[in-house]
């Protein structure tokens, strides 16, 4: 039975990954979820799995060296799947330091713990161990509107404190591979969407605001492009890279699903109106008139687009969920989880929202 140490498993992608893995492997694997439960971490995301004998949760800061060492000493970890991070670009512009702390220092702590636990006397590593570092396409910088893609060979050119901190963490992982032949893979994925995404990010923010008849804030001209991937497809890619990825390699993950932000917002409005039943009072609130242009994000990257050729050729991964289906599934999930949304948007989120959008 393989033991996975998942960091940041109470966040958006981490919790979807845990559900995906138990859905696929059931009792054949063991998952230890380490998460500090910052504003972005939420144990409600994991209610369905918390009673499992092969699942455990530990509220620990990945920067806490002693606590992390103890976890590696007390458990024979086979795979580290490292999601834990500060992840929101706008927050990184306002408060960069915590991004360096968690994303860079936290990754260094984890790398050292895994190295100490897995290294043999001759400097080689125990067979079958792997550190999967979950990263982003934002490390590659910004593409021109009219062409080009991010390949694994594209030079790093991060622009925001968030992407700079992720780029630094990737570099640390690469340095462990080069220096120690440390068994690792890096995945650089495009923008994800799906259930459990915190409503500070574009898609859930627009769904939530539209349903409440609140302005839909569009940064700049709304023509920035992101390459959207349904979160289950990302979970599947990570599982496949753990199983089949060549040690030391990086794999870009994305599905050739580029859309301008304004297009996304129009699709959300149209899909909400299609899905809301006749007579539901929210139908009167959802409208294109809510679209409001606001000041652009500082250093706003124009376009991201992944070339997923390598992961397709070497590993056989391809996205399965078409955007039109994925967005319906996502909206259906938010309809069914109104209480989740109310819980995460009360308290601190209100303060963040007021400061960020000056309302
Ligand atoms: P998220 O913000 O939803 O979740 C992050 C989780 O990490 C939270 O549960 C939080 O409590 C936890 N965490 C934060 N600091 C911690 C610390 N010091 N110790 C322990 N836990 C801590 O993020 P997400 O969107 O699920 O992203 C997960 C990973 O995937 C990140 O590394 C991110 O860079 C990467 N990624 C995200 C996207 C995307 O579109 N969301 C795309 C590509 C890559
Ligand atoms: P976001 O979900 O924050 O992801 P990222 O910046 O990591 O790609 O933003 C996606 C795009 O949507 C990005 O171009 C910024 C834009 N955006 C808005 O126009 N308005 C908003 O309120 C938010 C949160 C994002």
Short mmCIF file of C-alpha atoms and ligand atoms in Angstrom, two decimals:
data_model
loop_
_atom_site.label_atom_id
_atom_site.label_comp_id
_atom_site.label_asym_id
_atom_site.label_seq_id
_atom_site.Cartn_x
_atom_site.Cartn_y
_atom_site.Cartn_z
CA UNK A 1 0.00 0.00 0.00
CA UNK A 2 1.51 3.32 -1.09
CA UNK A 3 1.46 6.27 1.30
CA UNK A 4 0.93 9.74 -0.19
CA UNK A 5 1.83 12.84 1.76
CA UNK A 6 -0.40 15.51 0.24
CA UNK A 7 0.37 19.09 1.27
CA UNK A 8 -2.34 21.74 0.89
CA UNK A 9 -4.99 19.03 0.57
CA UNK A 10 -7.69 21.25 2.10
CA UNK A 11 -7.41 23.76 -0.74
CA UNK A 12 -9.08 23.76 -4.13
CA UNK A 13 -6.94 21.42 -6.23
CA UNK A 14 -5.61 19.41 -3.28
CA UNK A 15 -9.09 18.44 -2.08
CA UNK A 16 -10.20 17.56 -5.62
CA UNK A 17 -7.04 15.43 -5.94
CA UNK A 18 -7.81 13.57 -2.69
CA UNK A 19 -11.38 12.85 -3.87
CA UNK A 20 -10.06 11.73 -7.26
CA UNK A 21 -7.51 9.38 -5.69
CA UNK A 22 -9.94 7.73 -3.25
CA UNK A 23 -12.46 7.46 -6.10
CA UNK A 24 -9.89 5.66 -8.20
CA UNK A 25 -7.90 3.61 -5.66
CA UNK A 26 -10.32 3.25 -2.70
CA UNK A 27 -8.63 1.35 0.12
CA UNK A 28 -5.51 0.53 -1.88
CA UNK A 29 -3.69 3.75 -0.90
CA UNK A 30 -3.13 5.80 2.22
CA UNK A 31 -3.24 9.61 2.22
CA UNK A 32 -1.85 11.92 4.88
CA UNK A 33 -3.04 15.47 4.31
CA UNK A 34 -0.90 18.25 5.80
CA UNK A 35 -2.48 21.70 5.65
CA UNK A 36 -2.18 24.85 7.73
CA UNK A 37 -5.83 25.77 7.04
CA UNK A 38 -5.16 29.32 5.92
CA UNK A 39 -8.11 31.34 4.57
CA UNK A 40 -7.91 29.10 1.47
CA UNK A 41 -7.97 25.78 3.30
CA UNK A 42 -11.29 24.30 4.29
CA UNK A 43 -11.97 20.94 5.93
CA UNK A 44 -15.55 21.10 4.65
CA UNK A 45 -14.02 20.16 1.29
CA UNK A 46 -13.07 16.78 2.73
CA UNK A 47 -16.13 15.79 4.76
CA UNK A 48 -16.78 12.69 2.63
CA UNK A 49 -13.33 11.24 3.27
CA UNK A 50 -12.60 12.20 6.86
CA UNK A 51 -14.01 8.95 8.30
CA UNK A 52 -11.80 6.71 6.15
CA UNK A 53 -9.23 4.53 7.93
CA UNK A 54 -6.73 5.21 5.14
CA UNK A 55 -6.96 9.02 5.44
CA UNK A 56 -5.54 11.34 8.08
CA UNK A 57 -5.34 15.10 8.45
CA UNK A 58 -2.62 17.08 10.22
CA UNK A 59 -2.86 20.82 10.75
CA UNK A 60 0.78 21.74 10.21
CA UNK A 61 2.68 24.58 8.59
CA UNK A 62 4.99 23.16 5.90
CA UNK A 63 7.58 25.73 7.04
CA UNK A 64 7.68 24.07 10.48
CA UNK A 65 10.81 21.97 10.07
CA UNK A 66 10.46 19.97 13.29
CA UNK A 67 6.83 19.06 12.66
CA UNK A 68 7.51 18.09 9.06
CA UNK A 69 10.55 15.98 10.05
CA UNK A 70 8.40 14.15 12.59
CA UNK A 71 5.83 13.31 9.92
CA UNK A 72 8.53 11.78 7.74
CA UNK A 73 10.03 9.87 10.68
CA UNK A 74 6.72 8.49 11.86
CA UNK A 75 5.44 7.48 8.40
CA UNK A 76 7.05 5.68 5.50
CA UNK A 77 6.09 8.21 2.83
CA UNK A 78 6.24 6.93 -0.76
CA UNK A 79 5.07 10.01 -2.62
CA UNK A 80 4.95 13.68 -1.70
CA UNK A 81 2.33 15.59 -3.70
CA UNK A 82 3.09 19.20 -2.92
CA UNK A 83 0.17 21.60 -3.45
CA UNK A 84 0.50 23.81 -0.35
CA UNK A 85 1.08 27.39 -1.39
CA UNK A 86 -0.19 30.92 -1.35
CA UNK A 87 -1.87 31.09 -4.74
CA UNK A 88 -3.68 34.33 -5.48
CA UNK A 89 -1.85 36.83 -7.70
CA UNK A 90 -3.80 39.86 -6.38
CA UNK A 91 -2.91 38.97 -2.79
CA UNK A 92 0.74 38.54 -3.79
CA UNK A 93 0.76 42.09 -5.18
CA UNK A 94 -0.51 43.41 -1.85
CA UNK A 95 1.50 41.19 0.48
CA UNK A 96 4.39 39.37 -1.20
CA UNK A 97 6.29 38.16 1.86
CA UNK A 98 4.02 35.30 2.86
CA UNK A 99 4.38 33.98 -0.71
CA UNK A 100 8.14 33.76 -0.31
CA UNK A 101 7.75 32.20 3.12
CA UNK A 102 5.31 29.43 2.18
CA UNK A 103 6.11 28.84 -1.47
CA UNK A 104 9.91 29.06 -1.33
CA UNK A 105 10.88 28.28 2.24
CA UNK A 106 8.09 25.73 2.70
CA UNK A 107 9.23 23.87 -0.43
CA UNK A 108 12.83 23.90 0.83
CA UNK A 109 11.75 22.38 4.15
CA UNK A 110 9.79 19.64 2.38
CA UNK A 111 12.62 18.86 -0.01
CA UNK A 112 15.05 18.50 2.88
CA UNK A 113 12.69 16.26 4.84
CA UNK A 114 12.05 14.00 1.85
CA UNK A 115 15.77 13.87 1.03
CA UNK A 116 16.68 12.91 4.60
CA UNK A 117 13.98 10.23 4.68
CA UNK A 118 14.72 8.69 1.28
CA UNK A 119 18.51 8.98 0.87
CA UNK A 120 20.70 5.89 1.29
CA UNK A 121 24.24 5.87 2.63
CA UNK A 122 25.78 5.90 -0.85
CA UNK A 123 23.82 9.04 -1.78
CA UNK A 124 21.29 7.21 -3.97
CA UNK A 125 17.60 7.18 -3.12
CA UNK A 126 15.28 4.38 -2.06
CA UNK A 127 13.46 2.86 -5.03
CA UNK A 128 9.93 3.94 -5.85
CA UNK A 129 9.96 7.26 -4.00
CA UNK A 130 8.89 10.45 -5.72
CA UNK A 131 8.35 14.14 -4.94
CA UNK A 132 5.69 15.64 -7.21
CA UNK A 133 5.92 19.42 -7.17
CA UNK A 134 2.69 21.01 -8.36
CA UNK A 135 3.43 24.25 -10.15
CA UNK A 136 1.93 26.71 -12.57
CA UNK A 137 2.33 27.93 -16.15
CA UNK A 138 2.66 31.47 -14.75
CA UNK A 139 6.40 30.83 -14.17
CA UNK A 140 6.90 31.21 -17.94
CA UNK A 141 5.65 34.79 -17.98
CA UNK A 142 3.30 36.20 -20.59
CA UNK A 143 2.72 35.33 -24.26
CA UNK A 144 1.83 37.62 -27.14
CA UNK A 145 -1.84 37.69 -28.08
CA UNK A 146 -1.18 36.40 -31.56
CA UNK A 147 0.86 33.30 -30.98
CA UNK A 148 3.21 30.94 -29.22
CA UNK A 149 2.85 28.42 -26.43
CA UNK A 150 4.63 27.52 -23.21
CA UNK A 151 6.85 24.47 -23.66
CA UNK A 152 8.88 22.79 -20.91
CA UNK A 153 11.92 24.44 -22.50
CA UNK A 154 10.46 27.97 -22.39
CA UNK A 155 12.72 30.15 -20.21
CA UNK A 156 11.25 31.23 -16.89
CA UNK A 157 10.12 34.89 -16.81
CA UNK A 158 7.72 35.35 -13.88
CA UNK A 159 6.15 38.78 -13.36
CA UNK A 160 4.08 38.68 -10.18
CA UNK A 161 5.36 37.96 -6.68
CA UNK A 162 3.19 34.80 -6.83
CA UNK A 163 4.74 33.48 -10.04
CA UNK A 164 8.23 34.54 -8.91
CA UNK A 165 7.81 32.54 -5.71
CA UNK A 166 6.55 29.49 -7.65
CA UNK A 167 9.43 29.85 -10.13
CA UNK A 168 11.86 29.92 -7.19
CA UNK A 169 10.33 26.78 -5.74
CA UNK A 170 10.57 25.03 -9.13
CA UNK A 171 14.24 26.03 -9.33
CA UNK A 172 14.86 24.55 -5.90
CA UNK A 173 13.30 21.25 -6.99
CA UNK A 174 15.36 21.30 -10.19
CA UNK A 175 18.52 21.98 -8.16
CA UNK A 176 17.83 18.91 -5.99
CA UNK A 177 17.39 16.83 -9.14
CA UNK A 178 20.65 18.12 -10.63
CA UNK A 179 22.70 18.07 -7.44
CA UNK A 180 21.51 14.90 -5.71
CA UNK A 181 19.58 13.07 -8.46
CA UNK A 182 16.64 13.57 -6.12
CA UNK A 183 13.57 11.68 -7.43
CA UNK A 184 11.16 14.43 -8.44
CA UNK A 185 8.81 15.62 -11.14
CA UNK A 186 7.41 19.10 -11.67
CA UNK A 187 4.05 19.73 -13.31
CA UNK A 188 3.32 23.22 -14.65
CA UNK A 189 -0.41 23.49 -15.13
CA UNK A 190 -2.65 26.15 -16.62
CA UNK A 191 -5.64 27.78 -14.83
CA UNK A 192 -7.95 25.28 -13.15
CA UNK A 193 -11.67 25.58 -12.48
CA UNK A 194 -14.21 23.31 -10.78
CA UNK A 195 -15.80 22.52 -7.40
CA UNK A 196 -14.34 23.88 -4.14
CA UNK A 197 -12.52 26.81 -5.78
CA UNK A 198 -12.28 29.79 -3.44
CA UNK A 199 -14.35 32.72 -4.80
CA UNK A 200 -11.42 35.14 -5.02
CA UNK A 201 -10.50 33.51 -8.37
CA UNK A 202 -12.17 34.56 -11.61
CA UNK A 203 -14.72 31.80 -12.25
CA UNK A 204 -16.24 31.27 -8.78
CA UNK A 205 -16.11 35.03 -8.12
CA UNK A 206 -18.17 35.70 -11.25
CA UNK A 207 -20.64 32.87 -10.49
CA UNK A 208 -21.15 34.09 -6.93
CA UNK A 209 -21.42 37.79 -7.80
CA UNK A 210 -23.82 37.17 -10.70
CA UNK A 211 -26.13 35.08 -8.51
CA UNK A 212 -26.25 37.97 -6.02
CA UNK A 213 -26.71 40.66 -8.66
CA UNK A 214 -23.34 42.18 -7.71
CA UNK A 215 -20.97 43.88 -10.21
CA UNK A 216 -18.72 41.58 -12.25
CA UNK A 217 -15.31 43.29 -12.02
CA UNK A 218 -13.32 43.02 -15.27
CA UNK A 219 -9.67 44.02 -15.02
CA UNK A 220 -8.41 46.26 -17.85
CA UNK A 221 -9.98 45.54 -21.23
CA UNK A 222 -11.05 41.99 -20.32
CA UNK A 223 -9.07 40.53 -23.21
CA UNK A 224 -6.41 38.74 -21.19
CA UNK A 225 -6.32 35.07 -22.11
CA UNK A 226 -6.09 32.06 -19.80
CA UNK A 227 -5.99 28.37 -20.77
CA UNK A 228 -8.69 26.72 -18.62
CA UNK A 229 -8.55 23.11 -17.41
CA UNK A 230 -11.17 21.22 -15.41
CA UNK A 231 -9.65 20.32 -12.04
CA UNK A 232 -10.29 16.55 -12.37
CA UNK A 233 -8.18 16.52 -15.51
CA UNK A 234 -5.36 18.08 -13.51
CA UNK A 235 -5.78 15.47 -10.74
CA UNK A 236 -5.60 12.74 -13.36
CA UNK A 237 -2.44 14.26 -14.86
CA UNK A 238 -0.73 14.33 -11.45
CA UNK A 239 -1.66 10.70 -10.79
CA UNK A 240 -0.29 9.70 -14.21
CA UNK A 241 2.95 11.66 -13.78
CA UNK A 242 3.52 9.99 -10.41
CA UNK A 243 3.08 6.60 -12.09
CA UNK A 244 4.81 7.19 -15.41
CA UNK A 245 6.81 10.43 -15.34
CA UNK A 246 10.53 10.04 -16.00
CA UNK A 247 12.43 11.07 -12.87
CA UNK A 248 13.74 14.62 -13.00
CA UNK A 249 11.40 15.71 -15.79
CA UNK A 250 8.97 18.60 -16.01
CA UNK A 251 5.55 18.17 -17.65
CA UNK A 252 3.30 20.99 -18.82
CA UNK A 253 -0.39 20.34 -18.21
CA UNK A 254 -3.11 22.14 -20.15
CA UNK A 255 -5.81 21.52 -22.64
CA UNK A 256 -5.69 24.06 -25.49
CA UNK A 257 -8.70 25.81 -24.06
CA UNK A 258 -7.77 29.46 -24.37
CA UNK A 259 -10.41 32.04 -23.59
CA UNK A 260 -10.47 35.77 -22.99
CA UNK A 261 -11.79 36.75 -19.56
CA UNK A 262 -14.79 38.52 -21.07
CA UNK A 263 -15.71 35.38 -23.00
CA UNK A 264 -15.61 33.38 -19.75
CA UNK A 265 -17.89 35.92 -18.05
CA UNK A 266 -20.38 35.81 -20.94
CA UNK A 267 -20.40 31.99 -20.88
CA UNK A 268 -21.04 32.05 -17.12
CA UNK A 269 -23.96 34.47 -17.48
CA UNK A 270 -25.51 32.47 -20.34
CA UNK A 271 -25.04 29.14 -18.55
CA UNK A 272 -26.51 30.48 -15.31
CA UNK A 273 -29.59 31.70 -17.19
CA UNK A 274 -29.96 28.31 -18.91
CA UNK A 275 -29.59 26.37 -15.67
CA UNK A 276 -31.63 28.46 -13.22
CA UNK A 277 -35.19 27.12 -13.12
CA UNK A 278 -38.14 29.27 -14.24
CA UNK A 279 -39.43 31.31 -11.33
CA UNK A 280 -36.12 31.28 -9.44
CA UNK A 281 -35.70 34.86 -8.27
CA UNK A 282 -31.98 34.84 -9.07
CA UNK A 283 -32.90 34.82 -12.78
CA UNK A 284 -33.81 38.48 -12.43
CA UNK A 285 -30.41 39.31 -10.92
CA UNK A 286 -28.11 37.60 -13.45
CA UNK A 287 -27.42 40.00 -16.30
CA UNK A 288 -24.73 41.24 -18.70
CA UNK A 289 -25.39 44.70 -17.26
CA UNK A 290 -23.45 43.62 -14.17
CA UNK A 291 -20.19 43.64 -16.16
CA UNK A 292 -18.07 46.48 -14.74
CA UNK A 293 -14.65 47.51 -15.99
CA UNK A 294 -12.24 48.20 -13.13
CA UNK A 295 -8.60 49.23 -12.87
CA UNK A 296 -6.24 46.70 -14.39
CA UNK A 297 -4.15 44.37 -12.25
CA UNK A 298 -0.55 45.65 -11.88
CA UNK A 299 1.80 43.75 -14.21
CA UNK A 300 -1.17 41.82 -15.62
CA UNK A 301 0.07 38.95 -17.82
CA UNK A 302 -1.65 39.09 -21.20
CA UNK A 303 -1.86 35.50 -22.29
CA UNK A 304 -1.06 32.01 -20.98
CA UNK A 305 -1.23 28.94 -23.23
CA UNK A 306 0.24 25.49 -22.61
CA UNK A 307 1.67 23.11 -25.18
CA UNK A 308 0.81 19.73 -23.64
CA UNK A 309 2.68 17.73 -26.32
CA UNK A 310 5.19 16.13 -23.94
CA UNK A 311 2.71 14.79 -21.37
CA UNK A 312 0.55 13.47 -24.20
CA UNK A 313 3.42 11.75 -26.03
CA UNK A 314 5.26 10.32 -23.02
CA UNK A 315 2.46 9.63 -20.58
CA UNK A 316 -0.67 9.44 -22.67
CA UNK A 317 -2.52 12.17 -20.73
CA UNK A 318 -5.14 14.27 -22.46
CA UNK A 319 -7.89 16.44 -20.96
CA UNK A 320 -11.30 14.78 -21.01
CA UNK A 321 -13.67 17.55 -19.99
CA UNK A 322 -14.84 20.04 -22.61
CA UNK A 323 -15.22 23.57 -21.23
CA UNK A 324 -18.96 23.69 -21.95
CA UNK A 325 -19.46 20.54 -19.83
CA UNK A 326 -16.95 21.50 -17.13
CA UNK A 327 -18.53 24.90 -16.57
CA UNK A 328 -22.00 23.33 -16.23
CA UNK A 329 -20.68 20.79 -13.72
CA UNK A 330 -18.97 23.61 -11.82
CA UNK A 331 -22.09 25.78 -11.73
CA UNK A 332 -24.22 22.79 -10.72
CA UNK A 333 -21.79 22.16 -7.86
CA UNK A 334 -22.06 25.78 -6.66
CA UNK A 335 -25.87 25.57 -6.87
CA UNK A 336 -25.78 22.45 -4.67
CA UNK A 337 -23.33 24.00 -2.19
CA UNK A 338 -24.78 27.39 -1.35
CA UNK A 339 -23.94 26.88 2.31
CA UNK A 340 -20.29 26.21 1.45
CA UNK A 341 -20.19 29.49 -0.45
CA UNK A 342 -21.88 31.37 2.41
CA UNK A 343 -19.40 29.94 4.91
CA UNK A 344 -16.29 30.81 2.90
CA UNK A 345 -17.49 34.28 1.95
CA UNK A 346 -18.39 35.37 5.47
CA UNK A 347 -15.77 36.81 7.83
CA UNK A 348 -12.33 37.54 6.43
CA UNK A 349 -13.39 37.29 2.79
CA UNK A 350 -15.67 40.33 3.21
CA UNK A 351 -12.74 42.39 4.45
CA UNK A 352 -10.53 41.23 1.56
CA UNK A 353 -13.27 41.93 -0.98
CA UNK A 354 -13.92 45.45 0.29
CA UNK A 355 -10.23 46.35 0.24
CA UNK A 356 -9.53 44.72 -3.10
CA UNK A 357 -12.55 46.05 -5.02
CA UNK A 358 -13.04 49.23 -2.96
CA UNK A 359 -16.77 48.72 -2.43
P1 LIG B 1 -5.52 27.05 -2.78
O1 LIG B 1 -5.10 28.45 -2.44
O2 LIG B 1 -6.95 26.74 -3.03
O3 LIG B 1 -5.03 26.06 -1.61
C1 LIG B 1 -3.78 26.15 -1.02
C2 LIG B 1 -3.79 25.27 0.23
O4 LIG B 1 -2.49 25.33 0.83
C3 LIG B 1 -4.80 25.70 1.28
O5 LIG B 1 -5.51 24.58 1.76
C4 LIG B 1 -3.94 26.31 2.37
O6 LIG B 1 -4.50 26.18 3.67
C5 LIG B 1 -2.65 25.50 2.22
N1 LIG B 1 -1.49 26.20 2.77
C6 LIG B 1 -1.12 27.49 2.52
N2 LIG B 1 0.00 27.78 3.22
C7 LIG B 1 0.35 26.65 3.89
C8 LIG B 1 1.42 26.32 4.77
N3 LIG B 1 2.36 27.22 5.10
N4 LIG B 1 1.47 25.06 5.26
C9 LIG B 1 0.53 24.14 4.95
N5 LIG B 1 -0.51 24.41 4.14
C10 LIG B 1 -0.59 25.65 3.61
O7 LIG B 1 -4.61 26.65 -4.01
P2 LIG B 1 -4.94 25.76 -5.30
O8 LIG B 1 -5.58 26.61 -6.31
O9 LIG B 1 -5.59 24.50 -4.85
O10 LIG B 1 -3.46 25.45 -5.81
C11 LIG B 1 -2.73 24.32 -5.30
C12 LIG B 1 -1.37 24.26 -5.98
O11 LIG B 1 -1.54 24.18 -7.39
C13 LIG B 1 -0.51 25.52 -5.73
O12 LIG B 1 0.82 25.10 -5.51
C14 LIG B 1 -0.65 26.32 -7.00
O13 LIG B 1 0.51 27.09 -7.24
C15 LIG B 1 -0.80 25.21 -8.04
N6 LIG B 1 -1.57 25.59 -9.25
C16 LIG B 1 -2.81 26.17 -9.14
C17 LIG B 1 -3.52 26.47 -10.29
C18 LIG B 1 -4.91 27.06 -10.23
O14 LIG B 1 -5.47 27.40 -11.28
N7 LIG B 1 -5.55 27.17 -9.07
C19 LIG B 1 -2.97 26.20 -11.57
C20 LIG B 1 -1.69 25.61 -11.62
C21 LIG B 1 -1.01 25.31 -10.45
P1 LIG B 2 -7.32 34.55 -11.54
O1 LIG B 2 -8.48 33.63 -11.38
O2 LIG B 2 -6.90 35.40 -10.38
O3 LIG B 2 -6.10 33.63 -12.04
P2 LIG B 2 -4.62 34.05 -12.55
O4 LIG B 2 -4.41 35.49 -12.39
O5 LIG B 2 -3.74 33.25 -11.64
O6 LIG B 2 -4.57 33.61 -13.98
O7 LIG B 2 -7.59 35.51 -12.76
C1 LIG B 2 -7.85 35.01 -14.07
C2 LIG B 2 -7.97 36.18 -15.00
O8 LIG B 2 -9.14 36.94 -14.66
C3 LIG B 2 -6.80 37.16 -14.91
O9 LIG B 2 -6.54 37.67 -16.24
C4 LIG B 2 -7.32 38.29 -14.05
C5 LIG B 2 -8.82 38.31 -14.37
N1 LIG B 2 -9.71 38.75 -13.27
C6 LIG B 2 -10.65 39.78 -13.49
O10 LIG B 2 -10.73 40.35 -14.59
N2 LIG B 2 -11.46 40.14 -12.46
C7 LIG B 2 -11.40 39.56 -11.23
O11 LIG B 2 -12.16 39.96 -10.30
C8 LIG B 2 -10.46 38.49 -11.02
C9 LIG B 2 -10.35 37.81 -9.70
C10 LIG B 2 -9.64 38.11 -12.07
#
